[in-house]
Structure formats: C-alpha cells, structure tokens
PDB file of C-alpha atoms in Angstrom:
ATOM      1  CA  MET O 107      -0.058  -0.005   0.038  1.00 46.00           C
ATOM      2  CA  PRO O 108       1.581   3.401  -0.949  1.00 54.00           C
ATOM      3  CA  ASN O 109       2.156   6.103   1.706  1.00 54.00           C
ATOM      4  CA  TYR O 110      -1.042   8.061   2.465  1.00 59.00           C
ATOM      5  CA  VAL O 111      -2.694  10.538   4.679  1.00 58.00           C
ATOM      6  CA  THR O 112      -6.349  10.871   5.344  1.00 64.00           C
ATOM      7  CA  HIS O 113      -8.027  14.375   5.771  1.00 64.00           C
ATOM      8  CA  THR O 114     -10.567  14.342   8.257  1.00 66.00           C
ATOM      9  CA  ILE O 115     -12.878  17.027   9.459  1.00 69.00           C
ATOM     10  CA  GLY O 116     -11.957  18.564  12.750  1.00 67.00           C
ATOM     11  CA  THR O 117      -8.472  16.757  13.136  1.00 64.00           C
ATOM     12  CA  GLY O 118      -6.888  17.825   9.889  1.00 65.00           C
ATOM     13  CA  ALA O 119      -4.579  15.371   7.953  1.00 62.00           C
ATOM     14  CA  VAL O 120      -4.183  11.979   9.782  1.00 65.00           C
ATOM     15  CA  SER O 121      -0.953   9.820   8.731  1.00 67.00           C
ATOM     16  CA  GLY O 122      -1.277   6.220   7.910  1.00 64.00           C
ATOM     17  CA  SER O 123       0.400   3.558  10.105  1.00 64.00           C
ATOM     18  CA  GLY O 124       3.159   1.102   9.880  1.00 60.00           C
ATOM     19  CA  ASP O 125       5.522   1.474   6.848  1.00 57.00           C
ATOM     20  CA  GLU O 126       3.042   3.475   5.004  1.00 54.00           C
ATOM     21  CA  ALA O 127       3.130   6.195   7.676  1.00 56.00           C
ATOM     22  CA  LEU O 128       3.824   9.780   6.997  1.00 58.00           C
ATOM     23  CA  ASN O 129       5.232  12.494   9.189  1.00 58.00           C
ATOM     24  CA  VAL O 130       2.732  15.444   8.892  1.00 59.00           C
ATOM     25  CA  PRO O 131       4.245  18.459  10.643  1.00 61.00           C
ATOM     26  CA  GLU O 132       2.173  21.181  12.423  1.00 62.00           C
ATOM     27  CA  ILE O 133       2.921  24.696  10.943  1.00 61.00           C
ATOM     28  CA  TRP O 134       2.789  27.690  12.902  1.00 60.00           C
ATOM     29  CA  ALA O 135       1.255  31.015  11.084  1.00 59.00           C
ATOM     30  CA  LYS O 136       4.123  33.673  10.785  1.00 60.00           C
ATOM     31  CA  GLU O 137       2.001  36.364  12.563  1.00 58.00           C
ATOM     32  CA  ILE O 138      -0.256  36.642  15.509  1.00 59.00           C
ATOM     33  CA  GLN O 139      -3.764  37.342  14.420  1.00 63.00           C
ATOM     34  CA  ASP O 140      -5.565  40.497  15.602  1.00 65.00           C
ATOM     35  CA  ASN O 141      -8.914  39.967  17.165  1.00 64.00           C
ATOM     36  CA  ARG O 142     -11.891  42.098  16.115  1.00 64.00           C
ATOM     37  CA  VAL O 143     -12.184  45.139  18.765  1.00 64.00           C
ATOM     38  CA  ASN O 144     -14.809  47.657  19.298  1.00 70.00           C
ATOM     39  CA  ASN O 145     -14.958  50.895  17.367  1.00 74.00           C
ATOM     40  CA  LEU O 146     -13.885  53.500  20.107  1.00 79.00           C
ATOM     41  CA  VAL O 147     -15.882  56.328  19.217  1.00 89.00           C
ATOM     42  CA  MET O 148     -17.567  57.742  22.389  1.00 93.00           C
ATOM     43  CA  TRP O 149     -14.635  59.672  23.817  1.00 90.00           C
ATOM     44  CA  SER O 150     -14.216  61.917  20.737  1.00 90.00           C
ATOM     45  CA  LEU O 151     -18.002  62.900  20.818  1.00 93.00           C
ATOM     46  CA  ILE O 152     -17.943  64.442  24.347  1.00 94.00           C
ATOM     47  CA  ASP O 153     -16.038  67.815  25.570  1.00 92.00           C
ATOM     48  CA  GLY O 154     -12.610  66.347  26.701  1.00 87.00           C
ATOM     49  CA  ARG O 155     -10.836  69.703  26.665  1.00 86.00           C
ATOM     50  CA  PHE O 156     -10.293  69.813  30.359  1.00 82.00           C
ATOM     51  CA  SER O 157      -7.840  67.191  30.493  1.00 82.00           C
ATOM     52  CA  SER O 158      -4.908  69.834  30.545  1.00 80.00           C
ATOM     53  CA  GLU O 159      -6.489  71.674  33.670  1.00 81.00           C
ATOM     54  CA  ILE O 160      -6.161  68.579  35.968  1.00 78.00           C
ATOM     55  CA  ALA O 161      -3.317  66.923  34.470  1.00 73.00           C
ATOM     56  CA  GLN O 162      -0.880  67.898  37.285  1.00 72.00           C
ATOM     57  CA  LYS O 163      -3.056  67.217  40.441  1.00 74.00           C
ATOM     58  CA  GLY O 164      -6.371  67.209  42.062  1.00 77.00           C
ATOM     59  CA  ASP O 165      -9.206  64.841  42.111  1.00 84.00           C
ATOM     60  CA  THR O 166     -12.141  67.329  41.518  1.00 88.00           C
ATOM     61  CA  LEU O 167     -12.633  69.863  38.806  1.00 85.00           C
ATOM     62  CA  HIS O 168     -15.194  72.585  39.746  1.00 88.00           C
ATOM     63  CA  LEU O 169     -17.251  74.253  36.675  1.00 85.00           C
ATOM     64  CA  ASN O 170     -19.216  77.367  37.196  1.00 85.00           C
ATOM     65  CA  PHE O 171     -22.707  77.834  35.240  1.00 80.00           C
ATOM     66  CA  MET O 172     -24.040  81.300  35.035  1.00 82.00           C
ATOM     67  CA  ASP O 173     -28.010  81.630  34.864  1.00 81.00           C
ATOM     68  CA  GLU O 174     -29.330  83.049  31.688  1.00 81.00           C
ATOM     69  CA  ILE O 175     -31.433  86.464  32.015  1.00 84.00           C
ATOM     70  CA  THR O 176     -35.148  85.182  31.740  1.00 83.00           C
ATOM     71  CA  ASP O 177     -36.898  88.796  32.183  1.00 84.00           C
ATOM     72  CA  ASP O 178     -40.200  89.306  30.477  1.00 85.00           C
ATOM     73  CA  THR O 179     -39.265  91.278  27.063  1.00 85.00           C
ATOM     74  CA  SER O 180     -42.982  91.997  25.914  1.00 89.00           C
ATOM     75  CA  THR O 181     -42.937  95.242  27.859  1.00 87.00           C
ATOM     76  CA  ASN O 182     -40.779  98.353  28.064  1.00 86.00           C
ATOM     77  CA  SER O 183     -38.483  98.831  30.994  1.00 87.00           C
ATOM     78  CA  PRO O 184     -39.241 101.857  33.182  1.00 86.00           C
ATOM     79  CA  VAL O 185     -37.315 104.984  32.592  1.00 84.00           C
ATOM     80  CA  SER O 186     -36.228 105.058  36.025  1.00 86.00           C
ATOM     81  CA  GLY O 187     -36.287 102.819  39.313  1.00 86.00           C
ATOM     82  CA  LEU O 188     -34.667  99.844  37.474  1.00 86.00           C
ATOM     83  CA  THR O 189     -34.192  96.819  39.920  1.00 85.00           C
ATOM     84  CA  ILE O 190     -30.460  95.810  40.054  1.00 86.00           C
ATOM     85  CA  ASP O 191     -30.407  92.055  39.570  1.00 86.00           C
ATOM     86  CA  GLY O 192     -27.440  89.715  40.116  1.00 83.00           C
ATOM     87  CA  LEU O 193     -26.966  86.379  38.327  1.00 81.00           C
ATOM     88  CA  ASP O 194     -26.658  83.254  40.157  1.00 83.00           C
ATOM     89  CA  THR O 195     -23.955  80.854  39.669  1.00 82.00           C
ATOM     90  CA  ASP O 196     -24.364  77.148  39.822  1.00 83.00           C
ATOM     91  CA  GLN O 197     -21.297  74.872  40.322  1.00 85.00           C
ATOM     92  CA  VAL O 198     -21.019  71.549  38.738  1.00 85.00           C
ATOM     93  CA  ASP O 199     -18.051  69.024  39.880  1.00 89.00           C
ATOM     94  CA  LEU O 200     -16.318  66.855  37.597  1.00 90.00           C
ATOM     95  CA  LEU O 201     -14.622  63.917  39.740  1.00 91.00           C
ATOM     96  CA  ILE O 202     -11.572  62.063  38.654  1.00 90.00           C
ATOM     97  CA  ASP O 203     -12.872  58.768  40.310  1.00 91.00           C
ATOM     98  CA  ARG O 204     -12.053  56.214  37.587  1.00 92.00           C
ATOM     99  CA  TYR O 205      -8.815  53.974  37.726  1.00 92.00           C
ATOM    100  CA  ILE O 206      -8.093  51.064  35.603  1.00 91.00           C
ATOM    101  CA  ARG O 207      -4.654  49.235  35.930  1.00 90.00           C
ATOM    102  CA  LYS O 208      -3.816  45.926  34.101  1.00 89.00           C
ATOM    103  CA  VAL O 209      -0.711  43.966  34.219  1.00 87.00           C
ATOM    104  CA  LEU O 210       0.538  41.503  31.616  1.00 84.00           C
ATOM    105  CA  GLY O 211       3.628  39.164  31.702  1.00 79.00           C
ATOM    106  CA  VAL O 212       5.657  37.178  29.409  1.00 74.00           C
ATOM    107  CA  GLN O 213       7.723  34.208  30.704  1.00 73.00           C
ATOM    108  CA  ASP O 214      11.405  33.519  29.413  1.00 61.00           C
ATOM    109  CA  VAL O 215      10.525  29.930  28.528  1.00 55.00           C
ATOM    110  CA  LEU O 216       7.749  31.334  26.332  1.00 52.00           C
ATOM    111  CA  LYS O 217       9.928  34.235  24.761  1.00 57.00           C
ATOM    112  CA  ALA O 218      12.919  31.382  24.122  1.00 54.00           C
ATOM    113  CA  GLN O 219      10.624  28.785  22.511  1.00 47.00           C
ATOM    114  CA  SER O 220       7.850  30.717  20.738  1.00 51.00           C
ATOM    115  CA  ALA O 221       8.131  31.834  17.080  1.00 47.00           C
ATOM    116  CA  TYR O 222       6.590  35.241  18.280  1.00 50.00           C
ATOM    117  CA  GLU O 223       7.670  38.240  19.954  1.00 63.00           C
ATOM    118  CA  PHE O 224       4.957  38.841  22.326  1.00 65.00           C
ATOM    119  CA  ARG O 225       5.996  42.298  23.813  1.00 69.00           C
ATOM    120  CA  ALA O 226       4.645  44.560  21.206  1.00 74.00           C
ATOM    121  CA  PRO O 227       1.111  42.857  20.827  1.00 78.00           C
ATOM    122  CA  HIS O 228       0.806  42.841  24.698  1.00 77.00           C
ATOM    123  CA  THR O 229       1.178  46.445  24.723  1.00 79.00           C
ATOM    124  CA  ALA O 230      -1.176  47.110  21.785  1.00 82.00           C
ATOM    125  CA  ARG O 231      -3.884  44.887  23.561  1.00 84.00           C
ATOM    126  CA  LEU O 232      -3.215  46.795  26.617  1.00 84.00           C
ATOM    127  CA  GLY O 233      -3.741  50.270  24.960  1.00 84.00           C
ATOM    128  CA  ARG O 234      -7.150  48.996  23.394  1.00 86.00           C
ATOM    129  CA  PHE O 235      -8.315  47.802  26.752  1.00 89.00           C
ATOM    130  CA  LEU O 236      -7.592  51.136  28.426  1.00 87.00           C
ATOM    131  CA  ASP O 237      -9.299  52.893  25.484  1.00 87.00           C
ATOM    132  CA  ARG O 238     -12.376  50.596  25.768  1.00 89.00           C
ATOM    133  CA  ALA O 239     -12.610  51.427  29.327  1.00 91.00           C
ATOM    134  CA  LEU O 240     -12.882  55.236  28.346  1.00 90.00           C
ATOM    135  CA  ASP O 241     -15.342  54.581  25.666  1.00 92.00           C
ATOM    136  CA  GLU O 242     -17.529  52.255  27.893  1.00 94.00           C
ATOM    137  CA  GLU O 243     -17.580  54.519  30.858  1.00 95.00           C
ATOM    138  CA  VAL O 244     -18.902  57.532  28.678  1.00 96.00           C
ATOM    139  CA  MET O 245     -21.584  55.338  27.259  1.00 97.00           C
ATOM    140  CA  ARG O 246     -22.630  54.351  30.800  1.00 97.00           C
ATOM    141  CA  LYS O 247     -22.869  57.866  32.077  1.00 97.00           C
ATOM    142  CA  THR O 248     -24.533  59.266  28.934  1.00 98.00           C
ATOM    143  CA  VAL O 249     -27.234  56.514  28.976  1.00 98.00           C
ATOM    144  CA  ALA O 250     -27.802  56.806  32.506  1.00 97.00           C
ATOM    145  CA  GLY O 251     -27.850  60.834  32.368  1.00 97.00           C
ATOM    146  CA  ALA O 252     -29.909  61.160  29.063  1.00 98.00           C
ATOM    147  CA  GLY O 253     -32.674  63.866  29.586  1.00 97.00           C
ATOM    148  CA  SER O 254     -35.405  62.239  27.504  1.00 97.00           C
ATOM    149  CA  THR O 255     -36.075  58.890  26.268  1.00 98.00           C
ATOM    150  CA  ILE O 256     -37.917  57.495  23.004  1.00 97.00           C
ATOM    151  CA  THR O 257     -38.756  54.232  21.928  1.00 97.00           C
ATOM    152  CA  VAL O 258     -38.465  52.876  18.125  1.00 97.00           C
ATOM    153  CA  THR O 259     -41.478  53.011  15.956  1.00 96.00           C
ATOM    154  CA  GLY O 260     -40.407  51.311  12.845  1.00 94.00           C
ATOM    155  CA  ASN O 261     -41.632  47.771  11.783  1.00 92.00           C
ATOM    156  CA  THR O 262     -44.261  47.293  14.433  1.00 92.00           C
ATOM    157  CA  ASN O 263     -42.072  48.968  17.033  1.00 93.00           C
ATOM    158  CA  THR O 264     -39.058  46.913  16.559  1.00 95.00           C
ATOM    159  CA  THR O 265     -36.686  48.643  14.512  1.00 96.00           C
ATOM    160  CA  LEU O 266     -35.199  52.275  14.327  1.00 97.00           C
ATOM    161  CA  ALA O 267     -37.079  54.348  11.878  1.00 97.00           C
ATOM    162  CA  PHE O 268     -36.426  57.823  10.209  1.00 97.00           C
ATOM    163  CA  ALA O 269     -39.541  59.208  12.200  1.00 97.00           C
ATOM    164  CA  ASP O 270     -37.693  58.294  15.544  1.00 98.00           C
ATOM    165  CA  VAL O 271     -34.430  60.125  14.480  1.00 97.00           C
ATOM    166  CA  VAL O 272     -36.740  63.063  13.885  1.00 97.00           C
ATOM    167  CA  LYS O 273     -38.561  62.879  16.901  1.00 97.00           C
ATOM    168  CA  ALA O 274     -35.139  62.736  18.684  1.00 98.00           C
ATOM    169  CA  ALA O 275     -33.667  65.436  16.831  1.00 97.00           C
ATOM    170  CA  ALA O 276     -36.822  67.651  17.743  1.00 97.00           C
ATOM    171  CA  ALA O 277     -36.098  67.165  21.564  1.00 97.00           C
ATOM    172  CA  LEU O 278     -32.829  68.466  21.014  1.00 97.00           C
ATOM    173  CA  ASP O 279     -34.345  71.377  18.968  1.00 97.00           C
ATOM    174  CA  ALA O 280     -36.788  72.100  21.629  1.00 97.00           C
ATOM    175  CA  ALA O 281     -34.009  72.290  24.351  1.00 96.00           C
ATOM    176  CA  ASN O 282     -32.140  74.976  22.167  1.00 95.00           C
ATOM    177  CA  VAL O 283     -29.372  72.482  21.660  1.00 96.00           C
ATOM    178  CA  PRO O 284     -26.726  73.779  18.819  1.00 95.00           C
ATOM    179  CA  GLN O 285     -27.029  71.801  15.553  1.00 95.00           C
ATOM    180  CA  ASP O 286     -23.331  71.234  15.169  1.00 94.00           C
ATOM    181  CA  GLY O 287     -21.640  68.746  17.084  1.00 94.00           C
ATOM    182  CA  ARG O 288     -24.586  66.391  17.123  1.00 96.00           C
ATOM    183  CA  ALA O 289     -24.194  62.605  16.537  1.00 96.00           C
ATOM    184  CA  LEU O 290     -26.260  59.423  16.326  1.00 97.00           C
ATOM    185  CA  VAL O 291     -24.555  56.228  18.194  1.00 97.00           C
ATOM    186  CA  VAL O 292     -25.904  52.791  17.328  1.00 97.00           C
ATOM    187  CA  ASN O 293     -24.681  49.380  17.463  1.00 95.00           C
ATOM    188  CA  GLY O 294     -24.619  47.053  14.300  1.00 93.00           C
ATOM    189  CA  TYR O 295     -28.454  46.294  14.581  1.00 95.00           C
ATOM    190  CA  GLY O 296     -29.127  49.846  14.640  1.00 96.00           C
ATOM    191  CA  LEU O 297     -26.933  50.214  11.630  1.00 94.00           C
ATOM    192  CA  GLY O 298     -28.826  47.590   9.857  1.00 95.00           C
ATOM    193  CA  ASP O 299     -32.012  49.451  10.424  1.00 96.00           C
ATOM    194  CA  LEU O 300     -30.574  52.693   9.080  1.00 96.00           C
ATOM    195  CA  ARG O 301     -29.343  50.961   6.003  1.00 94.00           C
ATOM    196  CA  GLN O 302     -33.292  50.364   5.168  1.00 94.00           C
ATOM    197  CA  VAL O 303     -33.974  54.035   5.707  1.00 94.00           C
ATOM    198  CA  PRO O 304     -33.885  56.146   2.388  1.00 93.00           C
ATOM    199  CA  GLU O 305     -32.569  59.151   4.251  1.00 93.00           C
ATOM    200  CA  PHE O 306     -29.477  57.453   5.751  1.00 94.00           C
ATOM    201  CA  THR O 307     -26.472  58.065   3.402  1.00 89.00           C
ATOM    202  CA  ALA O 308     -23.714  55.647   3.911  1.00 83.00           C
ATOM    203  CA  TYR O 309     -19.978  56.845   3.316  1.00 71.00           C
ATOM    204  CA  LYS O 310     -19.429  54.194   0.684  1.00 61.00           C
ATOM    205  CA  GLU O 311     -22.079  56.030  -1.466  1.00 54.00           C
ATOM    206  CA  THR O 312     -20.424  59.637  -1.055  1.00 48.00           C
ATOM    207  CA  GLY O 313     -16.978  58.523  -2.151  1.00 48.00           C
ATOM    208  CA  GLU O 314     -15.540  58.009   1.438  1.00 52.00           C
ATOM    209  CA  ALA O 315     -13.281  55.018   1.772  1.00 49.00           C
ATOM    210  CA  GLY O 316     -14.744  52.149   3.703  1.00 45.00           C
ATOM    211  CA  LEU O 317     -17.906  52.014   5.689  1.00 42.00           C
ATOM    212  CA  VAL O 318     -15.808  51.688   8.962  1.00 46.00           C
ATOM    213  CA  LYS O 319     -12.757  53.963   8.786  1.00 48.00           C
ATOM    214  CA  GLY O 320     -10.113  52.569  11.174  1.00 49.00           C
ATOM    215  CA  THR O 321     -11.506  52.547  14.645  1.00 48.00           C
ATOM    216  CA  THR O 322     -13.686  55.794  14.478  1.00 73.00           C
ATOM    217  CA  GLY O 323     -16.871  53.934  13.655  1.00 84.00           C
ATOM    218  CA  LEU O 324     -18.060  56.540  11.364  1.00 88.00           C
ATOM    219  CA  VAL O 325     -20.414  54.857   9.104  1.00 89.00           C
ATOM    220  CA  GLY O 326     -22.731  57.607   7.577  1.00 90.00           C
ATOM    221  CA  GLU O 327     -24.934  60.484   7.825  1.00 92.00           C
ATOM    222  CA  ILE O 328     -28.852  61.175   8.647  1.00 94.00           C
ATOM    223  CA  TYR O 329     -30.691  64.296   9.279  1.00 90.00           C
ATOM    224  CA  GLY O 330     -27.607  66.364   9.128  1.00 89.00           C
ATOM    225  CA  MET O 331     -25.490  64.469  11.699  1.00 92.00           C
ATOM    226  CA  LYS O 332     -22.848  61.924  11.843  1.00 92.00           C
ATOM    227  CA  VAL O 333     -23.648  58.196  12.495  1.00 94.00           C
ATOM    228  CA  TYR O 334     -21.244  56.104  14.719  1.00 93.00           C
ATOM    229  CA  VAL O 335     -21.594  52.395  15.298  1.00 93.00           C
ATOM    230  CA  THR O 336     -19.869  50.793  18.405  1.00 92.00           C
ATOM    231  CA  ASN O 337     -20.397  47.747  20.275  1.00 90.00           C
ATOM    232  CA  ALA O 338     -20.228  49.695  23.546  1.00 92.00           C
ATOM    233  CA  VAL O 339     -23.885  50.347  23.135  1.00 95.00           C
ATOM    234  CA  THR O 340     -25.554  49.133  26.492  1.00 96.00           C
ATOM    235  CA  THR O 341     -28.654  46.964  27.201  1.00 96.00           C
ATOM    236  CA  SER O 342     -31.178  47.176  29.757  1.00 95.00           C
ATOM    237  CA  ALA O 343     -34.836  45.553  30.343  1.00 95.00           C
ATOM    238  CA  GLY O 344     -34.174  43.809  26.870  1.00 95.00           C
ATOM    239  CA  LYS O 345     -33.633  46.808  24.843  1.00 97.00           C
ATOM    240  CA  TYR O 346     -30.531  48.431  23.211  1.00 98.00           C
ATOM    241  CA  ASN O 347     -29.829  52.020  24.244  1.00 98.00           C
ATOM    242  CA  PHE O 348     -28.988  54.027  21.238  1.00 98.00           C
ATOM    243  CA  LEU O 349     -27.932  57.721  21.831  1.00 98.00           C
ATOM    244  CA  MET O 350     -28.565  61.013  20.163  1.00 98.00           C
ATOM    245  CA  LEU O 351     -26.429  63.721  21.651  1.00 98.00           C
ATOM    246  CA  GLN O 352     -24.578  66.889  21.172  1.00 97.00           C
ATOM    247  CA  LYS O 353     -20.827  67.466  22.034  1.00 96.00           C
ATOM    248  CA  SER O 354     -21.259  69.623  25.032  1.00 95.00           C
ATOM    249  CA  ALA O 355     -23.640  67.340  26.761  1.00 96.00           C
ATOM    250  CA  VAL O 356     -20.773  65.312  28.548  1.00 96.00           C
ATOM    251  CA  ILE O 357     -17.427  66.249  29.704  1.00 94.00           C
ATOM    252  CA  GLY O 358     -14.481  63.947  30.526  1.00 92.00           C
ATOM    253  CA  ALA O 359     -10.777  64.566  31.534  1.00 90.00           C
ATOM    254  CA  VAL O 360      -7.980  62.250  31.627  1.00 87.00           C
ATOM    255  CA  GLN O 361      -5.754  63.151  34.468  1.00 83.00           C
ATOM    256  CA  ASN O 362      -2.701  60.884  32.959  1.00 73.00           C
ATOM    257  CA  VAL O 363      -2.452  59.550  29.217  1.00 65.00           C
ATOM    258  CA  PRO O 364      -2.184  55.694  29.221  1.00 65.00           C
ATOM    259  CA  SER O 365       1.035  55.140  30.933  1.00 66.00           C
ATOM    260  CA  PHE O 366       2.980  51.794  30.308  1.00 67.00           C
ATOM    261  CA  GLU O 367       5.611  50.496  32.610  1.00 73.00           C
ATOM    262  CA  ALA O 368       8.007  47.481  32.066  1.00 70.00           C
ATOM    263  CA  ASP O 369       9.805  45.581  34.841  1.00 74.00           C
ATOM    264  CA  ARG O 370      11.147  42.240  35.351  1.00 73.00           C
ATOM    265  CA  ASN O 371      10.845  39.470  37.989  1.00 74.00           C
ATOM    266  CA  LYS O 372      14.324  37.684  37.797  1.00 76.00           C
ATOM    267  CA  VAL O 373      13.273  34.920  40.145  1.00 73.00           C
ATOM    268  CA  ASP O 374      10.219  33.691  37.968  1.00 73.00           C
ATOM    269  CA  GLY O 375      11.803  35.021  34.819  1.00 74.00           C
ATOM    270  CA  ILE O 376       9.022  37.214  33.762  1.00 79.00           C
ATOM    271  CA  ASP O 377       8.783  40.419  32.066  1.00 77.00           C
ATOM    272  CA  PHE O 378       5.880  42.453  33.075  1.00 78.00           C
ATOM    273  CA  ILE O 379       4.103  45.191  31.201  1.00 80.00           C
ATOM    274  CA  ALA O 380       1.697  47.329  33.061  1.00 84.00           C
ATOM    275  CA  GLY O 381      -0.863  49.918  31.907  1.00 85.00           C
ATOM    276  CA  ALA O 382      -2.811  52.241  33.758  1.00 87.00           C
ATOM    277  CA  GLN O 383      -5.101  55.363  33.301  1.00 87.00           C
ATOM    278  CA  LEU O 384      -7.093  57.764  35.660  1.00 89.00           C
ATOM    279  CA  TRP O 385      -9.962  59.821  34.371  1.00 90.00           C
ATOM    280  CA  GLY O 386     -13.481  61.046  34.982  1.00 93.00           C
ATOM    281  CA  VAL O 387     -16.809  61.597  33.198  1.00 95.00           C
ATOM    282  CA  LYS O 388     -19.912  63.627  33.988  1.00 94.00           C
ATOM    283  CA  VAL O 389     -23.090  64.588  32.253  1.00 95.00           C
ATOM    284  CA  LEU O 390     -23.198  68.243  32.090  1.00 93.00           C
ATOM    285  CA  ARG O 391     -26.342  69.010  30.076  1.00 95.00           C
ATOM    286  CA  ALA O 392     -28.858  66.208  30.189  1.00 97.00           C
ATOM    287  CA  ASP O 393     -31.170  68.038  27.886  1.00 97.00           C
ATOM    288  CA  HIS O 394     -28.518  67.594  25.110  1.00 98.00           C
ATOM    289  CA  ILE O 395     -28.870  63.806  25.109  1.00 98.00           C
ATOM    290  CA  VAL O 396     -31.881  61.649  24.027  1.00 98.00           C
ATOM    291  CA  LYS O 397     -31.968  57.973  24.439  1.00 98.00           C
ATOM    292  CA  ILE O 398     -33.341  55.715  21.889  1.00 98.00           C
ATOM    293  CA  THR O 399     -34.581  52.368  22.926  1.00 98.00           C
ATOM    294  CA  ARG O 400     -34.727  49.321  20.543  1.00 97.00           C
ATOM    295  CA  PRO O 401     -35.646  45.597  21.272  1.00 96.00           C
ATOM    296  CA  VAL O 402     -32.731  43.307  21.185  1.00 95.00           C
ATOM    297  CA  THR O 403     -34.652  40.631  19.646  1.00 75.00           C
ATOM    298  CA  SER O 404     -35.234  41.883  16.153  1.00 62.00           C
ATOM    299  CA  ALA O 405     -32.403  41.858  13.660  1.00 59.00           C
TER     300      ALA O 405
END
C-alpha cells in the first residue's frame, strides 16, 4: 500500500500507520492574528478639553454655570427705578474617580521557545483595553444621564425608523441645543435598521473610503448628523440604548495619558508590562442627550 494521509474534518490530515506512515508536521502561522475590537468612538464625541486643567494634580474639577437672563421682554423697561439684579452661579463638579490598571507578563520560557515576539502585541492590546474603558464609561454615564427617552416605532415598534431620528432631533431642538456637534450612536443592529432608511447616507455612497474607517466607527450621515457604530452600546430591560447627543452634553478629563511600565521578575523569569489610566466623566447637560431604545430580539 502506498504512503498516504487521510483528511478528516476537525482533526486535519491524519497519517497512515506502519511502513506507510508519513510524518505530517504542524506549521505555525508567521503572525499573531488580531482579534476584532470595538470601534472606539464615544470619547471623541464628548467635550474632553478639560484634561489639561487637571493633568498635574487634584481629584475634582469645579465648573461654574451662570444663569441666563429670563426677564419678560414684552413690555418696555421703566425710565427710572430699575431693579438691579444679580445672576446666580451654579457649580458642577467633575470627579476624577475612575482608575484602571492591568498587568501582563511574558515568561522567559515562552520567549525562548515561541516563534513570536509577544511584547509588542501585549502592549497594543493593553492600550486597546484602556481605550475601551474610556469609551464604555462615557456610554454608561451618557445613557444614565439622558434627559429624554423615546422608543423605536419602525416595523411594528421593533426597529429604528427615520421618524425616531426626527423625533429625537426635535427634542434637542426644543431644548435649544446647537445643531453642530450632534451625533447618533448605534450598534450593528441599529446600523442595519438605518440601511433600510432612504434618508440614511452611507459613506461608501458618497465617495468616502470604507464603511468603518479605522477605529472611528463613522459609518454615515442622517438628518444632518454623523452616525457612529460601536459595540459599547448598552442594554437594559431587553432593549438596546442608542444615543443622540451634542458634544457639550458630556465632559471628560484624563488626568494621565495611558502609561505603560516595564519591569522584570528575575526569580520567576517574567517580563511585566503594566498599563494604567485615571479619568473622570460627567453629564453636564442632560437635555442635550436623547436615549432611543430598541428591542434586542429583532435583527
């Protein structure tokens, strides 16, 4: 009988036996494969300009709000005897109260016997983990602090419809929210809904390269606002929480940029890579946020 191997499902090539046996080697791929990661969009959609003010020290950033003048404008003011008023100032505190630290290690034995150099991919994944922490914290705080909530109406109240986008935008308009800096944030199911809406314009149809460009999550435009997709969308009570928000709705500050430290345990022969980040997020204007809920059961 000639030498042979038998290809089987699940176990690959299986060698014959006896004199006919062949040595079928196992081959390792030359590169470590990247996992699919979330589109990191939320931090770029909020007001993060306060990081420089708390970069050196402190755990609380105080922000003052001065009241608007709400006097009646339907009558003339008196020629004399005007009342001298003062404007109240309200204080809002941004707490730097989130801290994430993660340590990874690579043993000497693994470094010596592996075909891969693990330090660079360890560091890259550590950075993505810290970025995801920022995004998910913004999403949690924004969903919890939304000033209004609407439920979807499309396809018997199971999918996101253009009418829902218009209604959410109307809520922002009624609150005198600026038109610029608005964004709609959905997940893959919300994007699928929008692709069935004629008013949604995907970037592939406007000459932009790719539906999702890098890790920005920018996928298109509707009703004059950018649309972003991310897996950071939260669920509650069996519903996805999509968001329509304006940039000044939420503030965030990073006290230190993601820091990476390397050290070595000589006893155990392990190189350590540690990453850490310290930051805070706060909803500043709840009426600049509309939460749009969509059932999770429909695709």
